[in-house]
């Protein structure tokens, strides 16, 4: 019995999207939030990198897109996410990091959640200016071992793809009153506190 999250006196399962452009700090913050709120952290980027490292058919296909700074096609991404979620039990909520990245992905996630009478509770979008993002990713590239973090042209392509294809997902959940902007500039702890403040609101 664990599909429920005890938050104050209320019990429910949290479905939370951490949103924002590449390099905005989603991965770092998601790991901290997952620990504090006992959420299962799903990063589609990490899932793809693990598939790639294991040289699976899916991983090799995904690599073709990732190395160019493009999105992996929805069909592959949605299939992988469904597969991951359906194999999980004993979790008290989810934090989605890097998913959904297109409107069809958002719709697929909504349908999947609906099957168990659930819905996204909150989307928090980390706001960081483009030049700061490029600086952060190039810096991360020195140690991340990610080829897509080492080439400024690929980084700028990823930001463009975010603006063209991903940023509209914010509106999808804003229409439902679920989306909020968060200032993504500051120390890791400062940004973490801003995110926690918003998450605490939905627990009240
Ligand atoms: P970042 O947020 O720094 O771009 P990620 O680890 O989230 O890093 O993603 C790395 C790459 O993996 C993306 O550029 C894209 O090619 C692929 N990817 C990750 N998540 C998705 C998704 N939801 N849909 C399509 N492609 C994805």
Short mmCIF file of C-alpha atoms and ligand atoms in Angstrom, two decimals:
data_model
loop_
_atom_site.label_atom_id
_atom_site.label_comp_id
_atom_site.label_asym_id
_atom_site.label_seq_id
_atom_site.Cartn_x
_atom_site.Cartn_y
_atom_site.Cartn_z
CA UNK A 1 0.00 0.00 0.00
CA UNK A 2 2.05 2.92 -1.10
CA UNK A 3 0.57 4.64 -4.11
CA UNK A 4 -0.37 7.43 -1.78
CA UNK A 5 1.60 10.30 -0.36
CA UNK A 6 1.00 11.48 3.19
CA UNK A 7 1.21 15.24 3.14
CA UNK A 8 0.09 16.96 6.34
CA UNK A 9 -3.23 15.38 7.10
CA UNK A 10 -4.04 14.71 3.44
CA UNK A 11 -3.16 11.59 1.51
CA UNK A 12 -2.65 11.66 -2.24
CA UNK A 13 -0.27 10.83 -5.02
CA UNK A 14 1.66 13.76 -6.50
CA UNK A 15 2.15 14.06 -10.25
CA UNK A 16 4.64 16.85 -10.79
CA UNK A 17 6.45 18.12 -13.90
CA UNK A 18 9.73 19.98 -13.52
CA UNK A 19 9.96 22.04 -16.70
CA UNK A 20 12.39 24.43 -18.35
CA UNK A 21 15.01 24.69 -21.08
CA UNK A 22 18.07 22.41 -21.30
CA UNK A 23 20.61 23.37 -18.66
CA UNK A 24 18.06 25.13 -16.45
CA UNK A 25 18.87 22.84 -13.52
CA UNK A 26 16.00 20.36 -13.78
CA UNK A 27 18.13 17.29 -13.12
CA UNK A 28 19.85 18.75 -10.05
CA UNK A 29 16.64 20.05 -8.52
CA UNK A 30 14.59 16.97 -9.42
CA UNK A 31 17.00 14.73 -7.50
CA UNK A 32 16.71 16.94 -4.39
CA UNK A 33 12.93 17.22 -4.64
CA UNK A 34 12.51 13.49 -5.20
CA UNK A 35 14.34 12.86 -1.97
CA UNK A 36 12.50 15.48 0.08
CA UNK A 37 9.00 14.60 -1.13
CA UNK A 38 9.59 10.89 -1.65
CA UNK A 39 8.78 11.08 -5.37
CA UNK A 40 9.97 8.74 -8.09
CA UNK A 41 12.23 10.75 -10.43
CA UNK A 42 11.75 9.97 -14.11
CA UNK A 43 14.22 11.63 -16.48
CA UNK A 44 13.66 10.67 -20.11
CA UNK A 45 17.17 11.98 -20.93
CA UNK A 46 18.68 9.60 -18.34
CA UNK A 47 16.55 6.73 -19.64
CA UNK A 48 17.78 7.37 -23.18
CA UNK A 49 21.40 7.62 -22.02
CA UNK A 50 21.07 4.33 -20.17
CA UNK A 51 19.60 2.66 -23.28
CA UNK A 52 22.42 4.15 -25.37
CA UNK A 53 25.11 2.95 -22.95
CA UNK A 54 23.61 -0.56 -23.16
CA UNK A 55 23.57 -0.28 -26.97
CA UNK A 56 19.93 -1.35 -27.18
CA UNK A 57 18.04 -0.83 -30.44
CA UNK A 58 16.05 1.94 -28.79
CA UNK A 59 19.21 3.57 -27.42
CA UNK A 60 21.01 3.55 -30.76
CA UNK A 61 17.96 5.04 -32.47
CA UNK A 62 17.64 7.74 -29.79
CA UNK A 63 21.32 8.61 -30.13
CA UNK A 64 20.81 9.62 -33.77
CA UNK A 65 18.52 12.42 -32.57
CA UNK A 66 20.20 13.33 -29.27
CA UNK A 67 23.59 13.86 -30.88
CA UNK A 68 22.00 16.38 -33.28
CA UNK A 69 20.20 18.28 -30.51
CA UNK A 70 16.84 17.09 -31.82
CA UNK A 71 13.96 15.50 -29.96
CA UNK A 72 13.63 11.76 -30.12
CA UNK A 73 10.33 11.04 -31.97
CA UNK A 74 7.23 10.99 -29.78
CA UNK A 75 6.36 7.40 -30.59
CA UNK A 76 9.68 6.13 -29.20
CA UNK A 77 9.66 8.46 -26.19
CA UNK A 78 6.07 7.80 -25.16
CA UNK A 79 6.54 4.06 -25.57
CA UNK A 80 9.62 4.11 -23.37
CA UNK A 81 7.90 6.18 -20.68
CA UNK A 82 4.82 3.95 -20.57
CA UNK A 83 7.01 0.91 -20.33
CA UNK A 84 8.96 2.42 -17.43
CA UNK A 85 5.89 3.50 -15.48
CA UNK A 86 3.99 0.26 -15.96
CA UNK A 87 6.92 -1.65 -14.46
CA UNK A 88 6.93 0.39 -11.27
CA UNK A 89 5.10 -0.39 -8.10
CA UNK A 90 5.36 0.95 -4.59
CA UNK A 91 5.85 4.61 -5.50
CA UNK A 92 4.22 7.57 -3.82
CA UNK A 93 4.26 10.03 -6.67
CA UNK A 94 6.24 11.11 -9.71
CA UNK A 95 8.50 13.92 -10.73
CA UNK A 96 8.81 14.12 -14.52
CA UNK A 97 12.08 15.69 -15.69
CA UNK A 98 12.45 16.30 -19.42
CA UNK A 99 8.97 14.93 -20.17
CA UNK A 100 6.59 15.94 -21.67
CA UNK A 101 8.51 17.89 -24.31
CA UNK A 102 5.76 18.16 -26.96
CA UNK A 103 2.00 18.54 -26.86
CA UNK A 104 1.41 14.95 -28.06
CA UNK A 105 3.62 13.77 -25.17
CA UNK A 106 1.56 15.88 -22.73
CA UNK A 107 -1.66 14.43 -24.13
CA UNK A 108 -0.29 10.88 -23.89
CA UNK A 109 0.74 11.48 -20.27
CA UNK A 110 -2.68 12.92 -19.42
CA UNK A 111 -4.38 9.85 -20.94
CA UNK A 112 -2.09 7.48 -19.09
CA UNK A 113 -2.80 9.22 -15.76
CA UNK A 114 -6.51 9.33 -16.49
CA UNK A 115 -6.55 5.54 -16.69
CA UNK A 116 -5.91 5.54 -12.94
CA UNK A 117 -8.08 8.60 -12.22
CA UNK A 118 -5.10 10.89 -11.85
CA UNK A 119 -3.83 14.08 -13.45
CA UNK A 120 -0.84 16.41 -13.36
CA UNK A 121 -1.00 18.44 -10.15
CA UNK A 122 1.68 21.01 -10.90
CA UNK A 123 4.21 22.13 -13.51
CA UNK A 124 7.06 24.37 -12.38
CA UNK A 125 9.14 25.99 -15.11
CA UNK A 126 12.69 27.10 -14.31
CA UNK A 127 13.40 30.38 -16.09
CA UNK A 128 17.03 30.98 -17.12
CA UNK A 129 18.27 33.31 -19.90
CA UNK A 130 19.81 31.72 -23.00
CA UNK A 131 23.39 32.96 -22.51
CA UNK A 132 23.44 31.66 -18.94
CA UNK A 133 22.16 28.27 -20.18
CA UNK A 134 24.89 27.99 -22.79
CA UNK A 135 27.53 28.84 -20.15
CA UNK A 136 26.15 26.27 -17.71
CA UNK A 137 25.93 23.47 -20.29
CA UNK A 138 29.44 24.07 -21.64
CA UNK A 139 30.68 23.97 -18.05
CA UNK A 140 28.74 20.76 -17.35
CA UNK A 141 30.21 19.31 -20.56
CA UNK A 142 33.70 19.39 -19.03
CA UNK A 143 32.69 16.55 -16.70
CA UNK A 144 29.34 15.12 -17.88
CA UNK A 145 30.80 13.05 -20.70
CA UNK A 146 27.74 14.04 -22.76
CA UNK A 147 28.70 14.79 -26.38
CA UNK A 148 25.62 17.05 -26.71
CA UNK A 149 27.04 19.27 -23.92
CA UNK A 150 30.32 20.05 -25.65
CA UNK A 151 29.30 21.73 -28.87
CA UNK A 152 27.85 25.25 -28.71
CA UNK A 153 25.98 24.84 -32.02
CA UNK A 154 24.23 21.71 -30.71
CA UNK A 155 23.42 23.45 -27.43
CA UNK A 156 21.86 26.40 -29.28
CA UNK A 157 19.92 23.95 -31.45
CA UNK A 158 18.52 22.30 -28.30
CA UNK A 159 17.43 25.71 -26.99
CA UNK A 160 15.75 26.48 -30.32
CA UNK A 161 13.93 23.13 -30.25
CA UNK A 162 12.81 23.97 -26.71
CA UNK A 163 11.39 27.32 -27.88
CA UNK A 164 9.77 25.85 -31.02
CA UNK A 165 8.38 22.54 -29.77
CA UNK A 166 8.53 22.31 -25.98
CA UNK A 167 7.65 25.68 -24.46
CA UNK A 168 3.99 25.29 -25.55
CA UNK A 169 3.60 22.47 -23.04
CA UNK A 170 3.64 25.22 -20.38
CA UNK A 171 0.42 26.61 -21.93
CA UNK A 172 -1.17 23.16 -22.04
CA UNK A 173 -1.06 22.97 -18.23
CA UNK A 174 -1.49 26.74 -17.72
CA UNK A 175 -4.98 26.39 -19.22
CA UNK A 176 -5.73 24.02 -16.35
CA UNK A 177 -4.23 26.46 -13.82
CA UNK A 178 -1.33 24.11 -13.07
CA UNK A 179 1.72 25.95 -14.50
CA UNK A 180 4.01 28.36 -12.65
CA UNK A 181 7.24 30.17 -13.58
CA UNK A 182 10.16 29.91 -11.16
CA UNK A 183 13.25 32.12 -11.20
CA UNK A 184 16.05 29.69 -12.08
CA UNK A 185 18.87 32.10 -11.23
CA UNK A 186 20.52 31.83 -7.82
CA UNK A 187 22.21 29.20 -5.71
CA UNK A 188 21.01 25.58 -5.86
CA UNK A 189 19.56 26.01 -2.35
CA UNK A 190 17.75 29.27 -3.21
CA UNK A 191 16.11 27.71 -6.26
CA UNK A 192 15.28 24.57 -4.29
CA UNK A 193 13.46 26.70 -1.68
CA UNK A 194 11.41 28.44 -4.41
CA UNK A 195 10.36 25.05 -5.80
CA UNK A 196 9.56 23.64 -2.36
CA UNK A 197 7.40 26.68 -1.58
CA UNK A 198 5.21 25.89 -4.60
CA UNK A 199 5.11 22.15 -3.95
CA UNK A 200 4.12 22.79 -0.34
CA UNK A 201 1.11 24.78 -1.60
CA UNK A 202 -0.36 21.76 -3.35
CA UNK A 203 0.12 19.66 -0.23
CA UNK A 204 -2.03 22.03 1.87
P1 LIG B 1 18.69 18.62 -21.31
O1 LIG B 1 17.45 18.98 -20.54
O2 LIG B 1 19.95 19.19 -20.76
O3 LIG B 1 18.55 18.82 -22.80
P2 LIG B 1 18.00 15.79 -21.17
O4 LIG B 1 18.83 14.78 -20.47
O5 LIG B 1 16.66 16.07 -20.58
O6 LIG B 1 18.94 17.07 -21.16
O7 LIG B 1 17.78 15.40 -22.71
C1 LIG B 1 18.86 15.08 -23.56
C2 LIG B 1 18.32 14.74 -24.93
O8 LIG B 1 17.50 13.56 -24.84
C3 LIG B 1 17.42 15.78 -25.59
O9 LIG B 1 18.15 16.77 -26.26
C4 LIG B 1 16.60 14.90 -26.55
O10 LIG B 1 17.34 14.55 -27.70
C5 LIG B 1 16.41 13.62 -25.75
N1 LIG B 1 15.14 13.67 -24.97
C6 LIG B 1 15.03 13.69 -23.62
N2 LIG B 1 13.75 13.72 -23.24
C7 LIG B 1 13.01 13.73 -24.38
C8 LIG B 1 11.62 13.79 -24.68
N3 LIG B 1 10.70 13.86 -23.69
N4 LIG B 1 11.22 13.78 -25.97
C9 LIG B 1 12.12 13.72 -26.96
N5 LIG B 1 13.45 13.68 -26.77
C10 LIG B 1 13.91 13.69 -25.49
#
